[in-house]
């Protein structure tokens, strides 16, 4: 008999006899590998889709975006002229403006806020508009509109009807089905309505101060490299607040973002896999324990410890491989569901295909994890004494630290670092992940030691016996405290961290309770339109808030330095939020348009942090540097601009300079619906500046809001009435998707955690059942046996989840601080709920695991050897 | 003290019915000492289990210390055992994770006694194991473990003690010590003893002997 053959046969026979136990090993890795494969494979699908569709997403080779008509801006015009000169007839240019307006249906009286987009012939140059009926897109240029199907249902119109936009009347040609580059989510902010650029003037929409986004799409001949054009002109254009997009840039940005997201989600999957690794270790540990007798017999019969080790390793490998393959299958299945999760966020048509690379990496990670985690307990078989044939030791074979064990631990640590680095693509993050999970496990291990110690030392003699017996199980020989606390605690740690992160991310998005808040905002009201609005509101018996002025302006000088000089300092950063050179203010803050107001009173969501709110008396005219008007600046903006109390700022209000001096800084609660402002001017200086007004009302229901919107559209066409209820709805749908994605990942950890918990508890299953039966023979009722078990498992669950919560609090804080950059709040209530849930889960699994105690007749004790 | 009437017991194994006990009827007075003997597989352990209320007979009735076990549910029988019944098993059946002293304490603690500790010490002293009270079963020899089991069986001063081949796993010397302790306590507390055994010497100590063969009583001597 060859040694290899013997090892293989031995492996098979042992595995066959212990199928159930080994299935735990297999199950431990399934969910982790599944999540890993699903996430990584889908991320690949996304990047492929981005690569294929980048051209369609932009619809042109180059696009320029701005807040005022792009053609009116000098450098943009110069660029277009020079491109036309070089490219001749092969250069095509299409302009587009997007803005919000009320659309109404004269025959039914229905009205809705929509997003109007004006388009020039030829656009989109790449990708196709899918419409119903087909091929009506070019008909747009003859006058007419194409709308989102949702608009038709909302206002009760049908194709062929007339639609009113401002003062224009349009025939509805049909509906859009797919617009390249648009995401489903956009529709929540108003249905899309496309009209030709030439028909815009007839609507009389886009009055002064209306907010619109302008875009110019450019198609270039192959001889002109869009990327080179963007690089050569980007600086100049961006200085004029024009954004520049190219296919390659957009593709790279989107790909980079998706890969990063995929990597981090994959890291969560990896954490689930590591948790599974703990499950493997405990399953192997139990398996070896149960095999000790037969191992001892085999050794007595002359098998070498090497042969036995090899046979057991072979089993672990085979089961690990089986689990990984099953996991990969699961992952491929789950991948099919993922497009639904991202559907509303990404303007992509994703083809879901299993990625062989992701599958191989998944199986490899699973197999490797199973192997390295099995190694430590497996090393125990080498030292299993043949003496065990004669007397079974109650104490587990004491692990002695030899060179092989140290090596196994080092391999384990290196593997975790390696897998994490591979997943997230950065050694620093890989090490951080390993250190994080390692310290969590270490703390949990200390916790289990402390639990054992305190159960031994501090269980008061006066407590009822059943309680004492249950707690005593924590420290008795062959206890399961360390295994359960490690497995449960690590699972709880992952789960709680996920939820803490979720809560903190969502808190920044979610709007507070809306019961008594205004729910209809009217924007862009011209001064002479105020009486019209008032009569509409009075007719509906609605009480409006004070009109608030909005004065658009830009920074001209900051602390005596001209904007151009400040921007010149800004040597590298042109992207949003990036700091200028020499620690100057971010360039986007300098260049942005500020929509400021003037008023004597503080708003309800504001709090002065430094300085004083405008007192009574004169506040300055702002007409000269020697007579500046007082202003109040939002605290974070002041920090960004590097200004404080007393600093002068000169504003450009439609070409007129207004001189100001900061007299207070404010904190603003942006989550409130009331219009909030970065900069508030003292009354007086801006009274005659070009301005529009905003007001809001609370309407009892959507019907009334609809009627107001309709009336406003009819009598003051350029005024935008936004139904905040709908926006609330849109925000909630975003929140729901995020919650779903996080729950999805949490589910894997929960499944793995439960399997691992079952595995960990299985360590003592046989023992607890035997003890329980014996206790019943000696006269314990089932209730008493249950109480003892409950006490033990509840204590384990409680210790593990409390410590896990504390650890997760720390991890959540670190994530909020370094990864998400949000302010961290400990979600105590949900953490407590989660902890209680985990204690319940532990107790349930523990009891379910020893259910046999209750069903087995105590007679079995007489027969048990 | 103990009475059974036409006990029948069947096991269902592999879809086939296996009759293990047939029509067993006898009575035993309080303070008596009964030995049940018979060849292996004759149904001794099964009978003992039924008499002690560890299992329910397929048919027939067991009355223990004046209580009919039939109508009692699982927990009621457990409480009954706790108060009046003691056990000694062939394979000792100590709880491996409890020390000798803790093992002896268990039935007392279950019954809510508040002098479990001192009582356990006293009993361990009686069986000559005062020195070993903090050892775990795996640290004790077979004979010592069985003496702990005897101490545990008597801890609640039971009215009746059931023992299934208590010396089966012990050598002669250890077996003798165990039997001596048991009989001494039997006399001292007036406990009724029911003993299953293979050993003729041991059976000879009993005042009454029932012999089983193939699940039926073939002889009943010393009545
Ligand atoms: N759970 C069971 N299912 C089926 N058959 C059983 C079961 N338990 C016991 N038996 C059978 O019942 C018969 C009586 O068993 P029992 O253990 O009472 O014998 P015993 O007289 O105590 O034997 P020994 O002297 O070997 O201990 C045996 O044939 C046994 O195989
Ligand atoms: Mg027997």
PDB file of N, CA, C and O in Angstrom, chain A residues 391-392 394 465-466 468-469 476-477 767 770-771 774-784 857-859 861-865, chain B residues 11 45-46 49 54-55 74-75 78-79 81-82 87 89 91 93-98 102 106-107 109-110 136 138 140 152 164:
ATOM      1  N   UNK A 391      -7.369   6.697  27.680  1.00  0.00           N
ATOM      2  CA  UNK A 391      -8.087   7.622  28.548  1.00  0.00           C
ATOM      3  C   UNK A 391      -8.340   8.905  27.779  1.00  0.00           C
ATOM      4  O   UNK A 391      -7.426   9.565  27.331  1.00  0.00           O
ATOM      5  N   UNK A 392      -9.592   9.252  27.616  1.00  0.00           N
ATOM      6  CA  UNK A 392      -9.913  10.485  26.899  1.00  0.00           C
ATOM      7  C   UNK A 392      -9.707  11.665  27.826  1.00  0.00           C
ATOM      8  O   UNK A 392     -10.251  11.718  28.920  1.00  0.00           O
ATOM      9  N   UNK A 394     -10.274  15.331  29.118  1.00  0.00           N
ATOM     10  CA  UNK A 394     -11.329  16.333  29.016  1.00  0.00           C
ATOM     11  C   UNK A 394     -10.743  17.641  28.526  1.00  0.00           C
ATOM     12  O   UNK A 394     -11.339  18.355  27.750  1.00  0.00           O
ATOM     13  N   UNK A 465     -29.185  28.539  41.453  1.00  0.00           N
ATOM     14  CA  UNK A 465     -28.300  27.503  40.938  1.00  0.00           C
ATOM     15  C   UNK A 465     -28.250  27.460  39.415  1.00  0.00           C
ATOM     16  O   UNK A 465     -27.182  27.352  38.822  1.00  0.00           O
ATOM     17  N   UNK A 466     -29.417  27.540  38.778  1.00  0.00           N
ATOM     18  CA  UNK A 466     -29.465  27.385  37.325  1.00  0.00           C
ATOM     19  C   UNK A 466     -28.620  28.452  36.641  1.00  0.00           C
ATOM     20  O   UNK A 466     -27.902  28.201  35.677  1.00  0.00           O
ATOM     21  N   UNK A 468     -26.109  30.074  38.044  1.00  0.00           N
ATOM     22  CA  UNK A 468     -24.691  29.822  38.325  1.00  0.00           C
ATOM     23  C   UNK A 468     -24.164  28.708  37.432  1.00  0.00           C
ATOM     24  O   UNK A 468     -23.070  28.787  36.895  1.00  0.00           O
ATOM     25  N   UNK A 469     -25.002  27.672  37.256  1.00  0.00           N
ATOM     26  CA  UNK A 469     -24.585  26.548  36.416  1.00  0.00           C
ATOM     27  C   UNK A 469     -24.360  27.029  34.975  1.00  0.00           C
ATOM     28  O   UNK A 469     -23.374  26.675  34.342  1.00  0.00           O
ATOM     29  N   UNK A 476     -15.847  26.262  32.536  1.00  0.00           N
ATOM     30  CA  UNK A 476     -15.531  24.854  32.787  1.00  0.00           C
ATOM     31  C   UNK A 476     -14.607  24.299  31.720  1.00  0.00           C
ATOM     32  O   UNK A 476     -14.507  24.848  30.649  1.00  0.00           O
ATOM     33  N   UNK A 477     -13.960  23.173  32.008  1.00  0.00           N
ATOM     34  CA  UNK A 477     -13.107  22.571  30.989  1.00  0.00           C
ATOM     35  C   UNK A 477     -13.921  22.327  29.719  1.00  0.00           C
ATOM     36  O   UNK A 477     -15.126  22.105  29.808  1.00  0.00           O
ATOM     37  N   UNK A 767     -21.357  17.532  24.032  1.00  0.00           N
ATOM     38  CA  UNK A 767     -21.167  17.666  25.472  1.00  0.00           C
ATOM     39  C   UNK A 767     -22.420  18.200  26.167  1.00  0.00           C
ATOM     40  O   UNK A 767     -22.853  17.676  27.181  1.00  0.00           O
ATOM     41  N   UNK A 770     -25.272  15.678  26.187  1.00  0.00           N
ATOM     42  CA  UNK A 770     -25.012  14.620  27.155  1.00  0.00           C
ATOM     43  C   UNK A 770     -25.291  15.110  28.573  1.00  0.00           C
ATOM     44  O   UNK A 770     -25.979  14.438  29.356  1.00  0.00           O
ATOM     45  N   UNK A 771     -24.768  16.285  28.854  1.00  0.00           N
ATOM     46  CA  UNK A 771     -24.971  16.847  30.190  1.00  0.00           C
ATOM     47  C   UNK A 771     -26.440  17.074  30.479  1.00  0.00           C
ATOM     48  O   UNK A 771     -26.940  16.758  31.553  1.00  0.00           O
ATOM     49  N   UNK A 774     -28.240  13.869  31.157  1.00  0.00           N
ATOM     50  CA  UNK A 774     -27.867  13.365  32.471  1.00  0.00           C
ATOM     51  C   UNK A 774     -28.577  14.166  33.571  1.00  0.00           C
ATOM     52  O   UNK A 774     -29.117  13.596  34.526  1.00  0.00           O
ATOM     53  N   UNK A 775     -28.596  15.477  33.388  1.00  0.00           N
ATOM     54  CA  UNK A 775     -29.274  16.322  34.373  1.00  0.00           C
ATOM     55  C   UNK A 775     -30.742  15.938  34.478  1.00  0.00           C
ATOM     56  O   UNK A 775     -31.306  15.895  35.567  1.00  0.00           O
ATOM     57  N   UNK A 776     -31.336  15.635  33.342  1.00  0.00           N
ATOM     58  CA  UNK A 776     -32.748  15.272  33.381  1.00  0.00           C
ATOM     59  C   UNK A 776     -32.934  13.950  34.101  1.00  0.00           C
ATOM     60  O   UNK A 776     -33.897  13.770  34.843  1.00  0.00           O
ATOM     61  N   UNK A 777     -32.012  13.016  33.908  1.00  0.00           N
ATOM     62  CA  UNK A 777     -32.087  11.754  34.634  1.00  0.00           C
ATOM     63  C   UNK A 777     -32.030  12.007  36.137  1.00  0.00           C
ATOM     64  O   UNK A 777     -32.723  11.376  36.925  1.00  0.00           O
ATOM     65  N   UNK A 778     -31.184  12.962  36.496  1.00  0.00           N
ATOM     66  CA  UNK A 778     -31.029  13.259  37.916  1.00  0.00           C
ATOM     67  C   UNK A 778     -32.164  14.114  38.448  1.00  0.00           C
ATOM     68  O   UNK A 778     -32.143  14.537  39.587  1.00  0.00           O
ATOM     69  N   UNK A 779     -33.128  14.429  37.594  1.00  0.00           N
ATOM     70  CA  UNK A 779     -34.309  15.103  38.103  1.00  0.00           C
ATOM     71  C   UNK A 779     -34.489  16.544  37.672  1.00  0.00           C
ATOM     72  O   UNK A 779     -35.346  17.245  38.200  1.00  0.00           O
ATOM     73  N   UNK A 780     -33.671  17.025  36.710  1.00  0.00           N
ATOM     74  CA  UNK A 780     -33.888  18.387  36.229  1.00  0.00           C
ATOM     75  C   UNK A 780     -35.060  18.387  35.263  1.00  0.00           C
ATOM     76  O   UNK A 780     -35.174  17.489  34.430  1.00  0.00           O
ATOM     77  N   UNK A 781     -35.943  19.385  35.382  1.00  0.00           N
ATOM     78  CA  UNK A 781     -37.024  19.486  34.402  1.00  0.00           C
ATOM     79  C   UNK A 781     -36.447  20.061  33.120  1.00  0.00           C
ATOM     80  O   UNK A 781     -35.340  20.611  33.112  1.00  0.00           O
ATOM     81  N   UNK A 782     -37.230  19.976  32.048  1.00  0.00           N
ATOM     82  CA  UNK A 782     -36.740  20.540  30.782  1.00  0.00           C
ATOM     83  C   UNK A 782     -36.550  22.039  30.911  1.00  0.00           C
ATOM     84  O   UNK A 782     -35.627  22.605  30.360  1.00  0.00           O
ATOM     85  N   UNK A 783     -37.441  22.659  31.667  1.00  0.00           N
ATOM     86  CA  UNK A 783     -37.319  24.100  31.887  1.00  0.00           C
ATOM     87  C   UNK A 783     -35.986  24.445  32.534  1.00  0.00           C
ATOM     88  O   UNK A 783     -35.328  25.414  32.160  1.00  0.00           O
ATOM     89  N   UNK A 784     -35.582  23.625  33.493  1.00  0.00           N
ATOM     90  CA  UNK A 784     -34.317  23.906  34.178  1.00  0.00           C
ATOM     91  C   UNK A 784     -33.128  23.748  33.231  1.00  0.00           C
ATOM     92  O   UNK A 784     -32.221  24.574  33.221  1.00  0.00           O
ATOM     93  N   UNK A 857     -35.260  10.672  25.225  1.00  0.00           N
ATOM     94  CA  UNK A 857     -35.627  10.175  26.546  1.00  0.00           C
ATOM     95  C   UNK A 857     -34.366   9.989  27.375  1.00  0.00           C
ATOM     96  O   UNK A 857     -33.326   9.607  26.842  1.00  0.00           O
ATOM     97  N   UNK A 858     -34.448  10.290  28.650  1.00  0.00           N
ATOM     98  CA  UNK A 858     -33.248  10.212  29.477  1.00  0.00           C
ATOM     99  C   UNK A 858     -32.663   8.798  29.526  1.00  0.00           C
ATOM    100  O   UNK A 858     -31.507   8.626  29.890  1.00  0.00           O
ATOM    101  N   UNK A 859     -33.445   7.827  29.139  1.00  0.00           N
ATOM    102  CA  UNK A 859     -32.981   6.451  29.158  1.00  0.00           C
ATOM    103  C   UNK A 859     -31.675   6.265  28.401  1.00  0.00           C
ATOM    104  O   UNK A 859     -30.846   5.424  28.743  1.00  0.00           O
ATOM    105  N   UNK A 861     -29.087   7.682  28.494  1.00  0.00           N
ATOM    106  CA  UNK A 861     -27.904   7.759  29.345  1.00  0.00           C
ATOM    107  C   UNK A 861     -27.449   6.379  29.763  1.00  0.00           C
ATOM    108  O   UNK A 861     -26.259   6.088  29.865  1.00  0.00           O
ATOM    109  N   UNK A 862     -28.431   5.510  30.013  1.00  0.00           N
ATOM    110  CA  UNK A 862     -28.087   4.175  30.482  1.00  0.00           C
ATOM    111  C   UNK A 862     -27.314   3.410  29.424  1.00  0.00           C
ATOM    112  O   UNK A 862     -26.520   2.544  29.730  1.00  0.00           O
ATOM    113  N   UNK A 863     -27.598   3.726  28.187  1.00  0.00           N
ATOM    114  CA  UNK A 863     -26.976   2.969  27.111  1.00  0.00           C
ATOM    115  C   UNK A 863     -25.675   3.602  26.639  1.00  0.00           C
ATOM    116  O   UNK A 863     -24.812   2.926  26.120  1.00  0.00           O
ATOM    117  N   UNK A 864     -25.614   4.927  26.803  1.00  0.00           N
ATOM    118  CA  UNK A 864     -24.407   5.600  26.325  1.00  0.00           C
ATOM    119  C   UNK A 864     -23.195   4.985  26.991  1.00  0.00           C
ATOM    120  O   UNK A 864     -23.213   4.682  28.174  1.00  0.00           O
ATOM    121  N   UNK A 865     -22.196   4.817  26.228  1.00  0.00           N
ATOM    122  CA  UNK A 865     -20.969   4.195  26.740  1.00  0.00           C
ATOM    123  C   UNK A 865     -20.391   5.087  27.807  1.00  0.00           C
ATOM    124  O   UNK A 865     -20.412   6.292  27.662  1.00  0.00           O
TER     125      UNK A 865
ATOM    126  N   UNK B  11     -39.563  -2.066  20.868  1.00  0.00           N
ATOM    127  CA  UNK B  11     -38.782  -1.061  20.137  1.00  0.00           C
ATOM    128  C   UNK B  11     -39.103  -1.182  18.684  1.00  0.00           C
ATOM    129  O   UNK B  11     -39.339  -2.259  18.177  1.00  0.00           O
ATOM    130  N   UNK B  45     -31.657  -3.633  31.290  1.00  0.00           N
ATOM    131  CA  UNK B  45     -31.527  -2.178  31.289  1.00  0.00           C
ATOM    132  C   UNK B  45     -32.858  -1.522  30.935  1.00  0.00           C
ATOM    133  O   UNK B  45     -33.268  -0.526  31.537  1.00  0.00           O
ATOM    134  N   UNK B  46     -33.533  -2.119  29.970  1.00  0.00           N
ATOM    135  CA  UNK B  46     -34.824  -1.578  29.564  1.00  0.00           C
ATOM    136  C   UNK B  46     -35.794  -1.577  30.739  1.00  0.00           C
ATOM    137  O   UNK B  46     -36.479  -0.575  31.009  1.00  0.00           O
ATOM    138  N   UNK B  49     -34.964   1.096  33.276  1.00  0.00           N
ATOM    139  CA  UNK B  49     -35.359   2.413  32.783  1.00  0.00           C
ATOM    140  C   UNK B  49     -36.843   2.659  32.986  1.00  0.00           C
ATOM    141  O   UNK B  49     -37.269   3.733  33.391  1.00  0.00           O
ATOM    142  N   UNK B  54     -37.667   6.541  33.358  1.00  0.00           N
ATOM    143  CA  UNK B  54     -36.848   7.213  32.338  1.00  0.00           C
ATOM    144  C   UNK B  54     -37.459   7.038  30.955  1.00  0.00           C
ATOM    145  O   UNK B  54     -37.084   7.718  30.021  1.00  0.00           O
ATOM    146  N   UNK B  55     -38.363   6.079  30.835  1.00  0.00           N
ATOM    147  CA  UNK B  55     -39.007   5.847  29.546  1.00  0.00           C
ATOM    148  C   UNK B  55     -40.415   5.336  29.854  1.00  0.00           C
ATOM    149  O   UNK B  55     -40.702   4.963  30.997  1.00  0.00           O
ATOM    150  N   UNK B  74     -43.292  14.358  31.343  1.00  0.00           N
ATOM    151  CA  UNK B  74     -41.833  14.280  31.395  1.00  0.00           C
ATOM    152  C   UNK B  74     -41.260  15.073  32.582  1.00  0.00           C
ATOM    153  O   UNK B  74     -40.445  14.565  33.348  1.00  0.00           O
ATOM    154  N   UNK B  75     -41.725  16.331  32.751  1.00  0.00           N
ATOM    155  CA  UNK B  75     -41.164  17.170  33.805  1.00  0.00           C
ATOM    156  C   UNK B  75     -41.617  16.740  35.195  1.00  0.00           C
ATOM    157  O   UNK B  75     -40.860  16.811  36.155  1.00  0.00           O
ATOM    158  N   UNK B  78     -39.466  14.053  36.120  1.00  0.00           N
ATOM    159  CA  UNK B  78     -38.140  14.550  36.489  1.00  0.00           C
ATOM    160  C   UNK B  78     -38.144  15.043  37.931  1.00  0.00           C
ATOM    161  O   UNK B  78     -37.241  14.736  38.710  1.00  0.00           O
ATOM    162  N   UNK B  79     -39.191  15.813  38.285  1.00  0.00           N
ATOM    163  CA  UNK B  79     -39.274  16.328  39.661  1.00  0.00           C
ATOM    164  C   UNK B  79     -39.384  15.181  40.660  1.00  0.00           C
ATOM    165  O   UNK B  79     -38.783  15.208  41.728  1.00  0.00           O
ATOM    166  N   UNK B  81     -38.219  12.123  40.270  1.00  0.00           N
ATOM    167  CA  UNK B  81     -36.891  11.495  40.373  1.00  0.00           C
ATOM    168  C   UNK B  81     -36.000  12.313  41.289  1.00  0.00           C
ATOM    169  O   UNK B  81     -35.257  11.780  42.115  1.00  0.00           O
ATOM    170  N   UNK B  82     -36.065  13.618  41.103  1.00  0.00           N
ATOM    171  CA  UNK B  82     -35.200  14.504  41.866  1.00  0.00           C
ATOM    172  C   UNK B  82     -35.408  14.297  43.363  1.00  0.00           C
ATOM    173  O   UNK B  82     -34.470  14.298  44.134  1.00  0.00           O
ATOM    174  N   UNK B  87     -29.554   7.203  41.137  1.00  0.00           N
ATOM    175  CA  UNK B  87     -29.050   6.339  40.065  1.00  0.00           C
ATOM    176  C   UNK B  87     -27.560   6.090  40.187  1.00  0.00           C
ATOM    177  O   UNK B  87     -26.807   6.998  40.547  1.00  0.00           O
ATOM    178  N   UNK B  89     -24.733   4.251  37.445  1.00  0.00           N
ATOM    179  CA  UNK B  89     -24.659   3.613  36.131  1.00  0.00           C
ATOM    180  C   UNK B  89     -23.362   2.829  35.973  1.00  0.00           C
ATOM    181  O   UNK B  89     -22.361   3.128  36.624  1.00  0.00           O
ATOM    182  N   UNK B  91     -21.385   3.013  33.470  1.00  0.00           N
ATOM    183  CA  UNK B  91     -20.304   3.876  32.978  1.00  0.00           C
ATOM    184  C   UNK B  91     -20.263   5.207  33.737  1.00  0.00           C
ATOM    185  O   UNK B  91     -19.945   6.242  33.176  1.00  0.00           O
ATOM    186  N   UNK B  93     -21.216   7.978  34.444  1.00  0.00           N
ATOM    187  CA  UNK B  93     -22.042   9.126  34.072  1.00  0.00           C
ATOM    188  C   UNK B  93     -21.892  10.327  34.994  1.00  0.00           C
ATOM    189  O   UNK B  93     -22.873  10.937  35.416  1.00  0.00           O
ATOM    190  N   UNK B  94     -20.658  10.675  35.258  1.00  0.00           N
ATOM    191  CA  UNK B  94     -20.437  11.949  35.938  1.00  0.00           C
ATOM    192  C   UNK B  94     -20.398  13.025  34.863  1.00  0.00           C
ATOM    193  O   UNK B  94     -20.060  12.734  33.716  1.00  0.00           O
ATOM    194  N   UNK B  95     -20.739  14.243  35.240  1.00  0.00           N
ATOM    195  CA  UNK B  95     -20.634  15.329  34.257  1.00  0.00           C
ATOM    196  C   UNK B  95     -19.156  15.701  34.157  1.00  0.00           C
ATOM    197  O   UNK B  95     -18.553  16.118  35.158  1.00  0.00           O
ATOM    198  N   UNK B  96     -18.554  15.488  32.988  1.00  0.00           N
ATOM    199  CA  UNK B  96     -17.088  15.583  32.881  1.00  0.00           C
ATOM    200  C   UNK B  96     -16.556  16.976  33.182  1.00  0.00           C
ATOM    201  O   UNK B  96     -15.396  17.121  33.540  1.00  0.00           O
ATOM    202  N   UNK B  97     -17.402  17.978  33.033  1.00  0.00           N
ATOM    203  CA  UNK B  97     -16.884  19.334  33.218  1.00  0.00           C
ATOM    204  C   UNK B  97     -17.134  19.856  34.619  1.00  0.00           C
ATOM    205  O   UNK B  97     -16.901  21.026  34.890  1.00  0.00           O
ATOM    206  N   UNK B  98     -17.639  19.009  35.495  1.00  0.00           N
ATOM    207  CA  UNK B  98     -17.824  19.418  36.879  1.00  0.00           C
ATOM    208  C   UNK B  98     -16.864  18.629  37.758  1.00  0.00           C
ATOM    209  O   UNK B  98     -16.572  17.469  37.476  1.00  0.00           O
ATOM    210  N   UNK B 102     -18.819  19.182  42.766  1.00  0.00           N
ATOM    211  CA  UNK B 102     -19.921  19.797  42.021  1.00  0.00           C
ATOM    212  C   UNK B 102     -20.884  18.734  41.493  1.00  0.00           C
ATOM    213  O   UNK B 102     -22.092  18.946  41.468  1.00  0.00           O
ATOM    214  N   UNK B 106     -25.076  18.501  42.280  1.00  0.00           N
ATOM    215  CA  UNK B 106     -26.097  18.776  41.262  1.00  0.00           C
ATOM    216  C   UNK B 106     -27.534  18.456  41.696  1.00  0.00           C
ATOM    217  O   UNK B 106     -28.403  19.338  41.656  1.00  0.00           O
ATOM    218  N   UNK B 107     -27.851  17.225  42.141  1.00  0.00           N
ATOM    219  CA  UNK B 107     -29.253  16.930  42.466  1.00  0.00           C
ATOM    220  C   UNK B 107     -29.766  17.817  43.596  1.00  0.00           C
ATOM    221  O   UNK B 107     -30.931  18.237  43.584  1.00  0.00           O
ATOM    222  N   UNK B 109     -28.744  20.884  44.303  1.00  0.00           N
ATOM    223  CA  UNK B 109     -28.943  22.229  43.761  1.00  0.00           C
ATOM    224  C   UNK B 109     -30.221  22.288  42.935  1.00  0.00           C
ATOM    225  O   UNK B 109     -30.974  23.255  43.014  1.00  0.00           O
ATOM    226  N   UNK B 110     -30.433  21.234  42.150  1.00  0.00           N
ATOM    227  CA  UNK B 110     -31.650  21.221  41.331  1.00  0.00           C
ATOM    228  C   UNK B 110     -32.883  21.286  42.211  1.00  0.00           C
ATOM    229  O   UNK B 110     -33.882  21.887  41.861  1.00  0.00           O
ATOM    230  N   UNK B 136     -11.520  16.758  38.538  1.00  0.00           N
ATOM    231  CA  UNK B 136     -12.498  16.471  37.500  1.00  0.00           C
ATOM    232  C   UNK B 136     -12.543  14.969  37.264  1.00  0.00           C
ATOM    233  O   UNK B 136     -11.554  14.273  37.532  1.00  0.00           O
ATOM    234  N   UNK B 138     -12.083  13.138  34.792  1.00  0.00           N
ATOM    235  CA  UNK B 138     -10.985  12.560  34.015  1.00  0.00           C
ATOM    236  C   UNK B 138      -9.721  12.405  34.835  1.00  0.00           C
ATOM    237  O   UNK B 138      -8.781  11.742  34.415  1.00  0.00           O
ATOM    238  N   UNK B 140      -9.822  11.120  37.849  1.00  0.00           N
ATOM    239  CA  UNK B 140     -10.091  10.070  38.840  1.00  0.00           C
ATOM    240  C   UNK B 140     -10.072   8.705  38.171  1.00  0.00           C
ATOM    241  O   UNK B 140     -10.355   8.577  36.981  1.00  0.00           O
ATOM    242  N   UNK B 152     -23.249  10.871  44.824  1.00  0.00           N
ATOM    243  CA  UNK B 152     -24.257  11.703  44.176  1.00  0.00           C
ATOM    244  C   UNK B 152     -25.643  11.069  44.297  1.00  0.00           C
ATOM    245  O   UNK B 152     -26.628  11.745  44.572  1.00  0.00           O
ATOM    246  N   UNK B 164     -27.403   0.146  37.518  1.00  0.00           N
ATOM    247  CA  UNK B 164     -27.271  -0.746  36.359  1.00  0.00           C
ATOM    248  C   UNK B 164     -25.826  -1.204  36.254  1.00  0.00           C
ATOM    249  O   UNK B 164     -24.958  -0.432  35.841  1.00  0.00           O
TER     250      UNK B 164
END
